[in-house]
Amino acid sequence: MTFRGTFDLTLDAKNRLTVPTRYRATFAEGIVLAAGLEDCVAIWRPEDYDAWTAAALQGHSPLSPEFRKLNRHFTANSHPTELDGAGRVMVPRFLLDSGKLTKDVSVVGAGECLEIWDRGGWAAYNGEVLENVSEIAAGLQSSAG
């Protein structure tokens, strides 16, 4: 499953997010909400989050302090949950704070997961990327070759 698109949504009074209809069936077996690497909260299928974190830690000694810190970050800053009957998921306070989320959010497709951004934060971030997309792409090509 590749997640695509941008959806402007609003968190309700109980900090619940209504997941876009087209993606609800994808999360029927559960959800992992996780602190993003940028100011956002990621919405993962549990097996995809486990694979992503394993890939990030692969090849590093579990005895190293860096491995333990990163592993702890992945586990402590994530929250397993499920959609309710109305297709909503409650975002815990610690993730709202880490993602700097307010009531108005943008849910964006990020390939292997969805991300919840504060709407203003997403507009600023995405605007900067759009202004520099050619340079970003060129940098990736030069580092790959």
PDB file of C-alpha atoms in Angstrom:
ATOM      1  CA  MET A   1       0.000   0.000   0.000  1.00  0.00           C
ATOM      2  CA  THR A   2       1.326   3.390  -0.978  1.00  0.00           C
ATOM      3  CA  PHE A   3      -0.242   6.332   0.820  1.00  0.00           C
ATOM      4  CA  ARG A   4      -0.799   9.409  -1.350  1.00  0.00           C
ATOM      5  CA  GLY A   5      -2.682  12.685  -1.205  1.00  0.00           C
ATOM      6  CA  THR A   6      -3.279  15.560   1.190  1.00  0.00           C
ATOM      7  CA  PHE A   7      -6.407  15.927   3.301  1.00  0.00           C
ATOM      8  CA  ASP A   8      -7.211  19.009   5.411  1.00  0.00           C
ATOM      9  CA  LEU A   9      -9.033  17.808   8.517  1.00  0.00           C
ATOM     10  CA  THR A  10      -9.885  18.924  12.033  1.00  0.00           C
ATOM     11  CA  LEU A  11      -9.283  17.118  15.313  1.00  0.00           C
ATOM     12  CA  ASP A  12     -12.432  16.944  17.438  1.00  0.00           C
ATOM     13  CA  ALA A  13     -12.690  18.016  21.088  1.00  0.00           C
ATOM     14  CA  LYS A  14     -11.366  14.601  22.209  1.00  0.00           C
ATOM     15  CA  ASN A  15      -8.341  14.841  19.873  1.00  0.00           C
ATOM     16  CA  ARG A  16      -9.781  12.258  17.497  1.00  0.00           C
ATOM     17  CA  LEU A  17      -8.869  12.266  13.832  1.00  0.00           C
ATOM     18  CA  THR A  18     -11.229  10.889  11.222  1.00  0.00           C
ATOM     19  CA  VAL A  19      -9.046   8.776   8.937  1.00  0.00           C
ATOM     20  CA  PRO A  20      -9.767   9.389   5.232  1.00  0.00           C
ATOM     21  CA  THR A  21     -12.336   6.862   4.028  1.00  0.00           C
ATOM     22  CA  ARG A  22     -10.114   5.395   1.289  1.00  0.00           C
ATOM     23  CA  TYR A  23      -7.557   4.258   3.906  1.00  0.00           C
ATOM     24  CA  ARG A  24      -9.791   2.894   6.679  1.00  0.00           C
ATOM     25  CA  ALA A  25      -9.796  -0.715   5.467  1.00  0.00           C
ATOM     26  CA  THR A  26      -5.991  -0.625   5.377  1.00  0.00           C
ATOM     27  CA  PHE A  27      -5.967  -0.033   9.133  1.00  0.00           C
ATOM     28  CA  ALA A  28      -8.592  -2.669   9.982  1.00  0.00           C
ATOM     29  CA  GLU A  29      -5.970  -4.784  11.785  1.00  0.00           C
ATOM     30  CA  GLY A  30      -4.718  -1.884  13.901  1.00  0.00           C
ATOM     31  CA  ILE A  31      -2.693   1.284  13.866  1.00  0.00           C
ATOM     32  CA  VAL A  32       0.567   2.494  15.303  1.00  0.00           C
ATOM     33  CA  LEU A  33       0.748   6.244  15.855  1.00  0.00           C
ATOM     34  CA  ALA A  34       4.383   7.326  16.079  1.00  0.00           C
ATOM     35  CA  ALA A  35       6.351  10.518  16.493  1.00  0.00           C
ATOM     36  CA  GLY A  36       7.631  11.582  13.087  1.00  0.00           C
ATOM     37  CA  LEU A  37      11.210  12.561  12.348  1.00  0.00           C
ATOM     38  CA  GLU A  38       9.883  16.010  11.429  1.00  0.00           C
ATOM     39  CA  ASP A  39       7.148  17.864  13.366  1.00  0.00           C
ATOM     40  CA  CYS A  40       4.366  15.388  12.620  1.00  0.00           C
ATOM     41  CA  VAL A  41       2.756  12.159  13.786  1.00  0.00           C
ATOM     42  CA  ALA A  42       2.892   9.107  11.528  1.00  0.00           C
ATOM     43  CA  ILE A  43       0.036   6.642  11.098  1.00  0.00           C
ATOM     44  CA  TRP A  44       1.389   3.161  10.369  1.00  0.00           C
ATOM     45  CA  ARG A  45       0.041  -0.327   9.877  1.00  0.00           C
ATOM     46  CA  PRO A  46       1.677  -2.258  12.762  1.00  0.00           C
ATOM     47  CA  GLU A  47       3.636  -4.623  10.511  1.00  0.00           C
ATOM     48  CA  ASP A  48       4.952  -1.719   8.406  1.00  0.00           C
ATOM     49  CA  TYR A  49       6.101   0.195  11.494  1.00  0.00           C
ATOM     50  CA  ASP A  50       7.890  -2.902  12.792  1.00  0.00           C
ATOM     51  CA  ALA A  51       9.605  -3.416   9.415  1.00  0.00           C
ATOM     52  CA  TRP A  52      10.583   0.255   9.161  1.00  0.00           C
ATOM     53  CA  THR A  53      12.099   0.372  12.647  1.00  0.00           C
ATOM     54  CA  ALA A  54      13.895  -2.947  12.084  1.00  0.00           C
ATOM     55  CA  ALA A  55      15.379  -1.598   8.836  1.00  0.00           C
ATOM     56  CA  ALA A  56      16.546   1.566  10.614  1.00  0.00           C
ATOM     57  CA  LEU A  57      18.302  -0.507  13.284  1.00  0.00           C
ATOM     58  CA  GLN A  58      19.616  -3.261  10.989  1.00  0.00           C
ATOM     59  CA  GLY A  59      23.348  -3.834  10.996  1.00  0.00           C
ATOM     60  CA  HIS A  60      23.959  -2.039  14.286  1.00  0.00           C
ATOM     61  CA  SER A  61      24.960  -3.730  17.500  1.00  0.00           C
ATOM     62  CA  PRO A  62      22.083  -3.878  20.006  1.00  0.00           C
ATOM     63  CA  LEU A  63      24.751  -3.294  22.655  1.00  0.00           C
ATOM     64  CA  SER A  64      25.681   0.146  21.297  1.00  0.00           C
ATOM     65  CA  PRO A  65      24.293   3.225  23.063  1.00  0.00           C
ATOM     66  CA  GLU A  66      23.066   4.651  19.730  1.00  0.00           C
ATOM     67  CA  PHE A  67      21.082   1.499  18.944  1.00  0.00           C
ATOM     68  CA  ARG A  68      19.484   1.523  22.384  1.00  0.00           C
ATOM     69  CA  LYS A  69      18.613   5.228  22.145  1.00  0.00           C
ATOM     70  CA  LEU A  70      17.044   4.882  18.715  1.00  0.00           C
ATOM     71  CA  ASN A  71      15.203   1.679  19.627  1.00  0.00           C
ATOM     72  CA  ARG A  72      13.898   3.357  22.776  1.00  0.00           C
ATOM     73  CA  HIS A  73      12.810   6.373  20.711  1.00  0.00           C
ATOM     74  CA  PHE A  74      10.836   4.139  18.336  1.00  0.00           C
ATOM     75  CA  THR A  75       9.105   2.217  21.114  1.00  0.00           C
ATOM     76  CA  ALA A  76       8.514   4.980  23.670  1.00  0.00           C
ATOM     77  CA  ASN A  77       7.232   7.483  21.130  1.00  0.00           C
ATOM     78  CA  SER A  78       4.687   5.202  19.504  1.00  0.00           C
ATOM     79  CA  HIS A  79       1.182   4.157  20.477  1.00  0.00           C
ATOM     80  CA  PRO A  80      -0.684   1.049  19.284  1.00  0.00           C
ATOM     81  CA  THR A  81      -4.400   1.652  18.813  1.00  0.00           C
ATOM     82  CA  GLU A  82      -7.403   0.953  16.585  1.00  0.00           C
ATOM     83  CA  LEU A  83      -9.980   2.845  14.597  1.00  0.00           C
ATOM     84  CA  ASP A  84     -13.316   3.304  16.351  1.00  0.00           C
ATOM     85  CA  GLY A  85     -16.616   2.480  14.663  1.00  0.00           C
ATOM     86  CA  ALA A  86     -16.714   5.906  13.013  1.00  0.00           C
ATOM     87  CA  GLY A  87     -13.226   5.551  11.463  1.00  0.00           C
ATOM     88  CA  ARG A  88     -11.542   7.798  14.020  1.00  0.00           C
ATOM     89  CA  VAL A  89      -8.351   7.438  15.986  1.00  0.00           C
ATOM     90  CA  MET A  90      -7.554   9.307  19.210  1.00  0.00           C
ATOM     91  CA  VAL A  91      -4.153  11.006  19.190  1.00  0.00           C
ATOM     92  CA  PRO A  92      -2.582  10.912  22.685  1.00  0.00           C
ATOM     93  CA  ARG A  93      -1.371  14.175  24.234  1.00  0.00           C
ATOM     94  CA  PHE A  94       2.317  13.191  24.113  1.00  0.00           C
ATOM     95  CA  LEU A  95       2.104  12.723  20.341  1.00  0.00           C
ATOM     96  CA  LEU A  96       0.088  15.923  19.846  1.00  0.00           C
ATOM     97  CA  ASP A  97       2.881  17.732  21.675  1.00  0.00           C
ATOM     98  CA  SER A  98       5.738  16.009  19.841  1.00  0.00           C
ATOM     99  CA  GLY A  99       4.117  16.707  16.457  1.00  0.00           C
ATOM    100  CA  LYS A 100       3.210  20.282  17.443  1.00  0.00           C
ATOM    101  CA  LEU A 101      -0.356  19.564  16.333  1.00  0.00           C
ATOM    102  CA  THR A 102      -3.251  21.940  16.812  1.00  0.00           C
ATOM    103  CA  LYS A 103      -6.923  21.470  15.957  1.00  0.00           C
ATOM    104  CA  ASP A 104      -6.464  22.082  12.209  1.00  0.00           C
ATOM    105  CA  VAL A 105      -4.306  19.404  10.608  1.00  0.00           C
ATOM    106  CA  SER A 106      -3.268  18.092   7.220  1.00  0.00           C
ATOM    107  CA  VAL A 107      -3.044  14.335   6.721  1.00  0.00           C
ATOM    108  CA  VAL A 108      -0.500  13.645   4.008  1.00  0.00           C
ATOM    109  CA  GLY A 109       0.509  10.514   2.174  1.00  0.00           C
ATOM    110  CA  ALA A 110       4.152   9.720   2.836  1.00  0.00           C
ATOM    111  CA  GLY A 111       4.496   6.505   0.844  1.00  0.00           C
ATOM    112  CA  GLU A 112       4.661   3.779   3.492  1.00  0.00           C
ATOM    113  CA  CYS A 113       2.555   5.696   6.036  1.00  0.00           C
ATOM    114  CA  LEU A 114       0.298   8.691   6.516  1.00  0.00           C
ATOM    115  CA  GLU A 115       1.510  11.730   8.442  1.00  0.00           C
ATOM    116  CA  ILE A 116      -0.507  14.185  10.519  1.00  0.00           C
ATOM    117  CA  TRP A 117       0.893  17.724  10.362  1.00  0.00           C
ATOM    118  CA  ASP A 118      -0.303  20.944  11.885  1.00  0.00           C
ATOM    119  CA  ARG A 119      -1.913  22.585   8.857  1.00  0.00           C
ATOM    120  CA  GLY A 120       0.263  25.707   9.018  1.00  0.00           C
ATOM    121  CA  GLY A 121       3.388  23.634   9.634  1.00  0.00           C
ATOM    122  CA  TRP A 122       2.610  21.469   6.607  1.00  0.00           C
ATOM    123  CA  ALA A 123       2.016  24.499   4.383  1.00  0.00           C
ATOM    124  CA  ALA A 124       5.391  25.985   5.384  1.00  0.00           C
ATOM    125  CA  TYR A 125       7.288  22.695   5.053  1.00  0.00           C
ATOM    126  CA  ASN A 126       5.693  21.726   1.748  1.00  0.00           C
ATOM    127  CA  GLY A 127       6.181  25.237   0.339  1.00  0.00           C
ATOM    128  CA  GLU A 128       9.897  25.054   1.114  1.00  0.00           C
ATOM    129  CA  VAL A 129      10.192  21.614  -0.487  1.00  0.00           C
ATOM    130  CA  LEU A 130       8.311  22.771  -3.587  1.00  0.00           C
ATOM    131  CA  GLU A 131      10.658  25.754  -3.967  1.00  0.00           C
ATOM    132  CA  ASN A 132      13.707  23.499  -3.764  1.00  0.00           C
ATOM    133  CA  VAL A 133      12.530  20.215  -5.310  1.00  0.00           C
ATOM    134  CA  SER A 134      14.966  20.412  -8.246  1.00  0.00           C
ATOM    135  CA  GLU A 135      17.958  20.908  -5.945  1.00  0.00           C
ATOM    136  CA  ILE A 136      16.767  18.162  -3.588  1.00  0.00           C
ATOM    137  CA  ALA A 137      16.407  15.708  -6.483  1.00  0.00           C
ATOM    138  CA  ALA A 138      19.821  16.643  -7.867  1.00  0.00           C
ATOM    139  CA  GLY A 139      21.371  16.083  -4.420  1.00  0.00           C
ATOM    140  CA  LEU A 140      19.854  12.605  -4.230  1.00  0.00           C
ATOM    141  CA  GLN A 141      21.152  11.739  -7.695  1.00  0.00           C
ATOM    142  CA  SER A 142      24.684  12.884  -6.907  1.00  0.00           C
ATOM    143  CA  SER A 143      24.760  10.933  -3.624  1.00  0.00           C
ATOM    144  CA  ALA A 144      23.487   7.764  -5.349  1.00  0.00           C
ATOM    145  CA  GLY A 145      26.088   7.765  -8.063  1.00  0.00           C
TER     146      GLY A 145
END
